[in-house]
PDB file of C-alpha atoms in Angstrom:
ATOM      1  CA  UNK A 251     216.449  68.464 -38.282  1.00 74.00           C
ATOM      2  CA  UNK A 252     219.773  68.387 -39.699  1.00 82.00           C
ATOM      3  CA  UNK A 253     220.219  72.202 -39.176  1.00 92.00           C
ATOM      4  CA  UNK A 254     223.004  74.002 -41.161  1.00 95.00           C
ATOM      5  CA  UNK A 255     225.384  71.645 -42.830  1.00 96.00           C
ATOM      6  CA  UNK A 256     228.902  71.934 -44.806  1.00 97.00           C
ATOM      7  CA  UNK A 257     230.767  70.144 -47.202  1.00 96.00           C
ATOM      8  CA  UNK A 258     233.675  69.444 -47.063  1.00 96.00           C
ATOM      9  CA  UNK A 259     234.776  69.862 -43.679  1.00 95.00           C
ATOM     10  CA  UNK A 260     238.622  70.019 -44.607  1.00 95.00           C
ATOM     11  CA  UNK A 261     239.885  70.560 -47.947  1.00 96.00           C
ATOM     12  CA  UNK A 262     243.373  71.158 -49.531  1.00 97.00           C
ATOM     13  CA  UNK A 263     243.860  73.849 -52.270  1.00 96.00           C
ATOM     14  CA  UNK A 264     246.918  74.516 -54.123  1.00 97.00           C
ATOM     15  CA  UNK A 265     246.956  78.312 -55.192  1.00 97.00           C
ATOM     16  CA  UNK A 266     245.193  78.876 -57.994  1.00 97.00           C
ATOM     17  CA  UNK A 267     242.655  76.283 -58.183  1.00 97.00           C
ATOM     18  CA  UNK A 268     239.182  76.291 -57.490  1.00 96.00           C
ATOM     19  CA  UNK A 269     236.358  74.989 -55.627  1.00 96.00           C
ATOM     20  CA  UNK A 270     232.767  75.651 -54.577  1.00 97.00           C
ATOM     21  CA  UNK A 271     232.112  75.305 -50.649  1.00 98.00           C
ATOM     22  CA  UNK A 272     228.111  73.540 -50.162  1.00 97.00           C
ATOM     23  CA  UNK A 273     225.781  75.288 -47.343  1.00 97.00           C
ATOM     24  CA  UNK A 274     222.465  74.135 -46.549  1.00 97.00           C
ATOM     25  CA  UNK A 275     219.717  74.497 -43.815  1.00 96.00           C
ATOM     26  CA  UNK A 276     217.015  72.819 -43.523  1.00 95.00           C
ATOM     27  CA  UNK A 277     214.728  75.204 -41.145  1.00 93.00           C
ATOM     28  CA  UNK A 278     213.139  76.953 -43.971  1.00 92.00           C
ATOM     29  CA  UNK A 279     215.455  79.995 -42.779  1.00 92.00           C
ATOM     30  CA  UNK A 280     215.413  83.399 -45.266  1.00 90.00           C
ATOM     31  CA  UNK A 281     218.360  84.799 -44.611  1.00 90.00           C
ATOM     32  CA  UNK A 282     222.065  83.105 -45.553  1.00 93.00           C
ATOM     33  CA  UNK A 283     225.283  84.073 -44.814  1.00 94.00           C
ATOM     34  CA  UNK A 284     229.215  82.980 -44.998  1.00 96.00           C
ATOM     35  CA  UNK A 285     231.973  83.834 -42.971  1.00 96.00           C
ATOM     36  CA  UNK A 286     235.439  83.361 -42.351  1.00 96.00           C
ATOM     37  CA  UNK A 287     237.218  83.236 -39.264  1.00 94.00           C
ATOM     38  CA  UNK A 288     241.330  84.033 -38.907  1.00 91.00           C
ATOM     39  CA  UNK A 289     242.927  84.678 -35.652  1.00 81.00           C
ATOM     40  CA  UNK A 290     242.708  86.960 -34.035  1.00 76.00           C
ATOM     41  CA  UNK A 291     239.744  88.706 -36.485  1.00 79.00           C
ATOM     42  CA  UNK A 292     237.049  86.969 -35.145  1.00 85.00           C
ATOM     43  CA  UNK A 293     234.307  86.456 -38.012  1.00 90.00           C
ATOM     44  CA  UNK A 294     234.223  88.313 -41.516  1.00 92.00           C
ATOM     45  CA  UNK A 295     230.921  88.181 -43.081  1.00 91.00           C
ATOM     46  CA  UNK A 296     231.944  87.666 -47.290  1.00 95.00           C
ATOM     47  CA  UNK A 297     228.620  87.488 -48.379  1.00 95.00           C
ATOM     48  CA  UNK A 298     225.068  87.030 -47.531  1.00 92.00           C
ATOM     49  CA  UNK A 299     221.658  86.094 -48.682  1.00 92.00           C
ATOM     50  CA  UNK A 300     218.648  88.049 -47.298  1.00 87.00           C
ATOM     51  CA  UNK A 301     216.067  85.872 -49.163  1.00 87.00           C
ATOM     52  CA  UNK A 302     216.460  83.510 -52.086  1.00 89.00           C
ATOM     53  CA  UNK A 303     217.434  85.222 -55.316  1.00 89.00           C
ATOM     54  CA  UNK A 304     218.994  88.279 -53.650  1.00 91.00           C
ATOM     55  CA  UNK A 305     222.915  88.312 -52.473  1.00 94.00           C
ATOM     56  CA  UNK A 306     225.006  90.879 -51.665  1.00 92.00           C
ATOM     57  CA  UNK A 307     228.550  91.779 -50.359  1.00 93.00           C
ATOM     58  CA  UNK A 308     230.041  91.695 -47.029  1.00 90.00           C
ATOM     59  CA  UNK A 309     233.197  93.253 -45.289  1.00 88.00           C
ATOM     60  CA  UNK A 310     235.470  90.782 -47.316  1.00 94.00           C
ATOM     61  CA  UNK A 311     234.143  90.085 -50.570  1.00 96.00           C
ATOM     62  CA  UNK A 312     236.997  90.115 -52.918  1.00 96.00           C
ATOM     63  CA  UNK A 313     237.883  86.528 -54.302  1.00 96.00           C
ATOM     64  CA  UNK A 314     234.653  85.341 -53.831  1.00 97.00           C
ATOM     65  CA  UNK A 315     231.694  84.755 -55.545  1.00 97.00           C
ATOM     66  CA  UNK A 316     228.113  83.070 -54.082  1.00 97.00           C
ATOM     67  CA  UNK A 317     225.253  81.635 -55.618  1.00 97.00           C
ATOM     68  CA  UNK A 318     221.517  81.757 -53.462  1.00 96.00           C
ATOM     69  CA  UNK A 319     220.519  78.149 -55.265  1.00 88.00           C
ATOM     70  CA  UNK A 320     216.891  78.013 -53.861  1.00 94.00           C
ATOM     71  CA  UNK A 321     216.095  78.474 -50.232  1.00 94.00           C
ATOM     72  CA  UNK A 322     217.980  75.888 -48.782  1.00 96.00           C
ATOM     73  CA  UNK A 323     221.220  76.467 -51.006  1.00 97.00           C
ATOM     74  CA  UNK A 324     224.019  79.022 -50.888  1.00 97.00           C
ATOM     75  CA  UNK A 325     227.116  78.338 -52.058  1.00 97.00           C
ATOM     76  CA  UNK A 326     230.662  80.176 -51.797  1.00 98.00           C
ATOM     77  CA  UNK A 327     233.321  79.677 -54.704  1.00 97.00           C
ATOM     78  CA  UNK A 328     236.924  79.984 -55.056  1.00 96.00           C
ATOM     79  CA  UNK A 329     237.539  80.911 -58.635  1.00 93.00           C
ATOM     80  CA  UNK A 330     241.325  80.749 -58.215  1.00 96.00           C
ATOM     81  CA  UNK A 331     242.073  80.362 -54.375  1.00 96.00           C
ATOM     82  CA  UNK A 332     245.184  82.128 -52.768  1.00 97.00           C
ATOM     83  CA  UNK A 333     247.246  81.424 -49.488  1.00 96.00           C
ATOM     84  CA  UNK A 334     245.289  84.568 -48.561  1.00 96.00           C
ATOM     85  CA  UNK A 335     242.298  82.453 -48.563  1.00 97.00           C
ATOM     86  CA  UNK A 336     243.080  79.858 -45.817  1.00 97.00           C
ATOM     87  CA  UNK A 337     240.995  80.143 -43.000  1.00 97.00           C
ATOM     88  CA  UNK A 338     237.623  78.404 -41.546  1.00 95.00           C
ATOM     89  CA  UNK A 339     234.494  78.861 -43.652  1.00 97.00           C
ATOM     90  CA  UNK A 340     231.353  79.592 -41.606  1.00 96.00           C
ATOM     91  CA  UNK A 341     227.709  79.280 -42.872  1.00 96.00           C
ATOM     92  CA  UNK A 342     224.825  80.432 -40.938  1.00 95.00           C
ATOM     93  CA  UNK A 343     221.327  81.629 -41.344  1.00 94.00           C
ATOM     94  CA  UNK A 344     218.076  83.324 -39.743  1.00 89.00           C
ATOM     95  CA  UNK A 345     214.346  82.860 -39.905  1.00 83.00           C
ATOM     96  CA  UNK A 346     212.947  85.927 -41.295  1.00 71.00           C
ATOM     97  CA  UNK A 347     212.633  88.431 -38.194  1.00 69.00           C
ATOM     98  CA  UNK A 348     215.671  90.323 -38.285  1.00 65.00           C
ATOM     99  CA  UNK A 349     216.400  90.265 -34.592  1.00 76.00           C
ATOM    100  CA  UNK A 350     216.554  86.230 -34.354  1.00 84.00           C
ATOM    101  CA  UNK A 351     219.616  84.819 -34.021  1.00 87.00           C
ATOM    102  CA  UNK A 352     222.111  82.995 -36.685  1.00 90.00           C
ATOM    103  CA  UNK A 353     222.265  79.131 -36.467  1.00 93.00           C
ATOM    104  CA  UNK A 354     226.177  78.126 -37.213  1.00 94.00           C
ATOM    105  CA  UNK A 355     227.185  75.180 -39.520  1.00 95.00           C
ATOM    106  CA  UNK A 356     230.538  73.112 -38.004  1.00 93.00           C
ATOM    107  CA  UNK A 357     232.578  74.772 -40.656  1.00 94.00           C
ATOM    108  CA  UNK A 358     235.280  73.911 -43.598  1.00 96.00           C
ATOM    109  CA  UNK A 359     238.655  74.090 -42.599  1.00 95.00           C
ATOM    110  CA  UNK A 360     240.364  75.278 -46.288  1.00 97.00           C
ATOM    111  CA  UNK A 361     244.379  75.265 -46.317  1.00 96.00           C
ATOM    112  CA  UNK A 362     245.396  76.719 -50.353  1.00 97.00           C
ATOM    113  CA  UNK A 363     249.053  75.906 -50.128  1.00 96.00           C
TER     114      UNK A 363
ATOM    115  CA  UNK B  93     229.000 101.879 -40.755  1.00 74.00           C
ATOM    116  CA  UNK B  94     228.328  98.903 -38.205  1.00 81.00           C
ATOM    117  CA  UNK B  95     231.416  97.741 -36.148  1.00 88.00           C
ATOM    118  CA  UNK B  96     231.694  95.991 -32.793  1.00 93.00           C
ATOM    119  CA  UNK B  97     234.772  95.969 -30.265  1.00 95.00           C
ATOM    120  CA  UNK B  98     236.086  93.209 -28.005  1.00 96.00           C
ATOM    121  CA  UNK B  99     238.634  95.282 -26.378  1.00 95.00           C
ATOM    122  CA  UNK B 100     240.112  92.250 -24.458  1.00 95.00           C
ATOM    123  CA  UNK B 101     241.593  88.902 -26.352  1.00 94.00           C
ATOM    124  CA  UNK B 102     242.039  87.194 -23.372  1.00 96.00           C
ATOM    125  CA  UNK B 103     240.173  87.241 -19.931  1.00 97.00           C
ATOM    126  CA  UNK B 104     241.307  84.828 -16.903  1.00 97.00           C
ATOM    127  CA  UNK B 105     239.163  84.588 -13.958  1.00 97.00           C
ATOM    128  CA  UNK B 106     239.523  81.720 -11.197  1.00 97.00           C
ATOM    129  CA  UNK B 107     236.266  79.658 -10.700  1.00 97.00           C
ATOM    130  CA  UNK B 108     233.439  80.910  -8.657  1.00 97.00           C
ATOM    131  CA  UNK B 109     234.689  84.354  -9.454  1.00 97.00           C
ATOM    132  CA  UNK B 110     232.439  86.813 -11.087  1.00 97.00           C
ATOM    133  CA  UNK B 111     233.295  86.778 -15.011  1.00 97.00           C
ATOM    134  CA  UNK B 112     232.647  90.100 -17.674  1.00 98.00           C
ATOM    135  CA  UNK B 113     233.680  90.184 -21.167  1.00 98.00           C
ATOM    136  CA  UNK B 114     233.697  93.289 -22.484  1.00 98.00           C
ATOM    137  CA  UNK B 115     231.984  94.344 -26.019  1.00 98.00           C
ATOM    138  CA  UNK B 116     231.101  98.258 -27.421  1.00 97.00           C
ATOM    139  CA  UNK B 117     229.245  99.200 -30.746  1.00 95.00           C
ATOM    140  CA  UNK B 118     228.677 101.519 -32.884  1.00 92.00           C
ATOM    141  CA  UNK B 119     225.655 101.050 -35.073  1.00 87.00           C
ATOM    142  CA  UNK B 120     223.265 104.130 -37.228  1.00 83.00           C
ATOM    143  CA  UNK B 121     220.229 104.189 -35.284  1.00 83.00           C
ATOM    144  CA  UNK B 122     218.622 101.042 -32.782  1.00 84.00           C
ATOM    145  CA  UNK B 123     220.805  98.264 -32.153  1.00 88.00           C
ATOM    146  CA  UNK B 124     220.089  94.440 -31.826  1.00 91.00           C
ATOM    147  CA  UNK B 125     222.946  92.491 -29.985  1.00 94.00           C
ATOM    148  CA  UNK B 126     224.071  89.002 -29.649  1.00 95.00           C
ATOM    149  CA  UNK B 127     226.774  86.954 -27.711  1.00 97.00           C
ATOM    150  CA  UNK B 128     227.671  83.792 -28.971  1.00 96.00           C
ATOM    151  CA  UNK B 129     230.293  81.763 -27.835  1.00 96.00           C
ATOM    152  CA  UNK B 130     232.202  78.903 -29.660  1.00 94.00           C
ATOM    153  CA  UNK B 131     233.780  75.982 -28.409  1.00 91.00           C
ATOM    154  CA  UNK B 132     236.667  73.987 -29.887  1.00 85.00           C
ATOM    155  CA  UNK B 133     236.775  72.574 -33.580  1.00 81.00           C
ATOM    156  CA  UNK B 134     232.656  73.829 -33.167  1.00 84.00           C
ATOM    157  CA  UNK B 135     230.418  76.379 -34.764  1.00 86.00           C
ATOM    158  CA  UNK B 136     228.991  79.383 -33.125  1.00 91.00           C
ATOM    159  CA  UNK B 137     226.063  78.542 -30.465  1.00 94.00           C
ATOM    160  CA  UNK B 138     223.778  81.175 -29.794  1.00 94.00           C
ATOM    161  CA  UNK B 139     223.861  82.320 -25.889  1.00 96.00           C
ATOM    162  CA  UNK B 140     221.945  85.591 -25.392  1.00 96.00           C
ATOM    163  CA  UNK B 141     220.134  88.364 -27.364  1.00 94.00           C
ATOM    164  CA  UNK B 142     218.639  92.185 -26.775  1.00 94.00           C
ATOM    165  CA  UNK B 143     216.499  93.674 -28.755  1.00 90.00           C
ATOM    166  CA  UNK B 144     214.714  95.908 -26.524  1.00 87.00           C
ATOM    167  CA  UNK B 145     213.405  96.407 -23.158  1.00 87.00           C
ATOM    168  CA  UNK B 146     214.958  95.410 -19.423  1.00 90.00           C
ATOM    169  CA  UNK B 147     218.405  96.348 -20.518  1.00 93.00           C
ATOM    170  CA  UNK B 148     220.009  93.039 -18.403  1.00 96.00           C
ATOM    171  CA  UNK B 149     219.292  90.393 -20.573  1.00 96.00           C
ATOM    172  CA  UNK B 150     219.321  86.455 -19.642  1.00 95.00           C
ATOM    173  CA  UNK B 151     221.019  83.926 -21.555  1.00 94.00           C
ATOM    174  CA  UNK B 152     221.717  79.972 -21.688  1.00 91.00           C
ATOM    175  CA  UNK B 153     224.309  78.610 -18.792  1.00 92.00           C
ATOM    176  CA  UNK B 154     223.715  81.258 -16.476  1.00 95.00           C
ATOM    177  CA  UNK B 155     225.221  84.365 -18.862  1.00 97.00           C
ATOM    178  CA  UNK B 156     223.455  87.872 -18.474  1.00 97.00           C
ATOM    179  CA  UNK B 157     224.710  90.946 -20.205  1.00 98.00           C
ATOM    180  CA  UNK B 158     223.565  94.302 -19.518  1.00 96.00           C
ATOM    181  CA  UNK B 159     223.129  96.741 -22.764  1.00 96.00           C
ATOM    182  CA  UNK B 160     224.055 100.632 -21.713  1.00 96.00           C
ATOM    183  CA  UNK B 161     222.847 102.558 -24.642  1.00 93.00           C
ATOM    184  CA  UNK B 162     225.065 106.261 -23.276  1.00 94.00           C
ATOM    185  CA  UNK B 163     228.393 103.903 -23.497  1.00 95.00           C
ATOM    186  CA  UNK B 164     227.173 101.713 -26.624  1.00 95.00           C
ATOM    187  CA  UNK B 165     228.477  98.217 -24.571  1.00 97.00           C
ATOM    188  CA  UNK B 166     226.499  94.907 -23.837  1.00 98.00           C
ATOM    189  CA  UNK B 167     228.968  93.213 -21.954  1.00 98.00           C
ATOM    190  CA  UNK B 168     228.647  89.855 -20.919  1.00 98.00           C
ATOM    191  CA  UNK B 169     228.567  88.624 -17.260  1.00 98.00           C
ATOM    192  CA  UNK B 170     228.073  85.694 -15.205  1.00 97.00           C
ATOM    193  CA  UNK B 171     228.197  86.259 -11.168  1.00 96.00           C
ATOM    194  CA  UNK B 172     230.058  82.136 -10.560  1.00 97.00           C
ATOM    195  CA  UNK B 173     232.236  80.741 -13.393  1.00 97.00           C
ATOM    196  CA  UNK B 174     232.959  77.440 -14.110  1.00 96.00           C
ATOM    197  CA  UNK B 175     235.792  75.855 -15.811  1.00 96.00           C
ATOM    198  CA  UNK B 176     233.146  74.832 -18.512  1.00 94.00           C
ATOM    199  CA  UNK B 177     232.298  78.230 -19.278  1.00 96.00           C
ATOM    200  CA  UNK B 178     236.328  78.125 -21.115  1.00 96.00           C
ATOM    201  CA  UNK B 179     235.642  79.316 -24.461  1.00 96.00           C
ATOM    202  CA  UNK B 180     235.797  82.129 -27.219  1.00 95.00           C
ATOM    203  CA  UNK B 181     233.300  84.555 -27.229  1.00 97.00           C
ATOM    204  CA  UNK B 182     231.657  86.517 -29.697  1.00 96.00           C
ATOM    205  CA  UNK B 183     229.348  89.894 -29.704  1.00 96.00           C
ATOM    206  CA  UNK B 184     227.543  90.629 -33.006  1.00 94.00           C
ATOM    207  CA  UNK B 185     225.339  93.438 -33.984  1.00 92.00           C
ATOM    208  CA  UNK B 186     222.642  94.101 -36.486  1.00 86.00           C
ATOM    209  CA  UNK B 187     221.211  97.810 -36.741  1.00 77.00           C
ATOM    210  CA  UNK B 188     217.087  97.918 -37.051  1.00 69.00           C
ATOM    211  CA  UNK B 189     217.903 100.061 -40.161  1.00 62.00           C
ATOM    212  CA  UNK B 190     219.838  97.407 -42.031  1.00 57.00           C
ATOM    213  CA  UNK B 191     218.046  94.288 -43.643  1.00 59.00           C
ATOM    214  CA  UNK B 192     220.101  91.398 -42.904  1.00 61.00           C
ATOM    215  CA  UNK B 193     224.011  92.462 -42.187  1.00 77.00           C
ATOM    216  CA  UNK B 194     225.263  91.110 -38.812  1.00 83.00           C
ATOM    217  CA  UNK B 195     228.961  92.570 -37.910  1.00 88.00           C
ATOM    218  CA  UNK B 196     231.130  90.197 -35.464  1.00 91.00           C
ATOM    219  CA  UNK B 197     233.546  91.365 -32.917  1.00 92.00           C
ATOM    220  CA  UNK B 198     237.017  89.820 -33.053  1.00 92.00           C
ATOM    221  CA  UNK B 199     236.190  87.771 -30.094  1.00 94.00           C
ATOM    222  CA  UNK B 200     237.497  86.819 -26.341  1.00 96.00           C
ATOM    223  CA  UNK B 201     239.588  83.706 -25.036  1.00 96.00           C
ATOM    224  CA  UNK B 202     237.520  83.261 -21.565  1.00 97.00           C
ATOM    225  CA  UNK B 203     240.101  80.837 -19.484  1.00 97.00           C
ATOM    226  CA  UNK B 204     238.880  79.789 -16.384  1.00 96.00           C
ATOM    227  CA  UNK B 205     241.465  78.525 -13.756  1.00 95.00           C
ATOM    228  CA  UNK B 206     240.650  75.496 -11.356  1.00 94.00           C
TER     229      UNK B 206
END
């Protein structure tokens, strides 16, 4: 098992461009989520996936949209990204039991310049 | 709503001391808690988890925390720390009532000193 990988791990915006951040897991895990971590703020949830074909918002949803592809797949895009944007991207998910614990991707460090 | 405080962003404790890391809640109804603790340039591992029961909990690497539910804290502990155990830690919650949201704290530098 490959667990919950990212793409790209780094990537360099310049403001007002876009791009789509790739999750996947391959544990056959419901639940989806991304975050973003900043110092000092520890980790934002943005938006998550309860089960595929359902999404909703986080704390920080606002520049942001997601897509729940199939069960495997959710994505996170920057329709036009802002300085405000730079951070590390998080994805995790959860089997189905709501008190199981999140299993972390390594993360996408985005600079938007 | 759901929030979760790490009161302290920085705890130094000298090795083979006793280590705590604070964490409070505030949740609507039943809580489920987490600590999670993250290592450089890594994601989030998974160290500990109460959902309910014996309120001192036992967790990878020789963490415990102990949930109060009269002072809403879980706060981590370990009775010997090692210079390993350097990190950032996380507490999360997720309220029985709500269907998948899970709320982070802002998390704690642990240094341990030789």
């Amino acid at each position: 098992n490959a667990g919950v990988t990212q793409t790209p791990k780094f990537q360099v915006l310049k403001t007002g461009q876009s791009m789509t951040l790739q999750c996947a897991q391959d544990m056959n895990h419901n639940s989806m989520y991304w975050y973003r971590q900043d110092p000092g703020m520890g980790l934002r949830l943005i938006y998550y996936s309860a089960s595929e074909g359902t999404t909703d918002k986080g704390e920080v949803p606002n520049g942001y949209n997601v897509s729940r592809l199939n069960k495997r797949e959710f994505s996170l895009r920057l329709e036009s990204a802002a300085p405000s944007q730079t951070s590390v991207y998080f994805c995790a998910s959860i089997r189905l039991a709501e008190y199981n614990e999140q299993f972390f991707g390594p993360g996408t460090r985005l600079t938007v310049l | 709503a759901q929030s979760v405080a790490q009161p302290e962003d920085q705890v130094n404790v000298a090795e083979g001391n006793p280590l705590t890391v604070k964490c409070t809640y505030s949740v609507s109804g039943n809580p489920y808690l987490f600590w999670y603790v993250q290592y450089p340039n890594r994601g989030l591992q998974f160290l500990l988890k109460y959902i309910t029961g014996d309120n001192l909990v036992k967790g990878s690497y020789g963490f415990e925390a102990e949930f109060n539910k009269s002072q809403t804290s879980f706060h981590l502990k370990k009775p010997s720390a090692l210079v390993s155990d350097s990190a950032l830690y996380f507490c999360a919650v997720r309220a029985y009532s709500s269907a998948s949201k899970i709320i982070f704290g802002s998390g704690t530098r642990l240094s341990i000193r030789p």
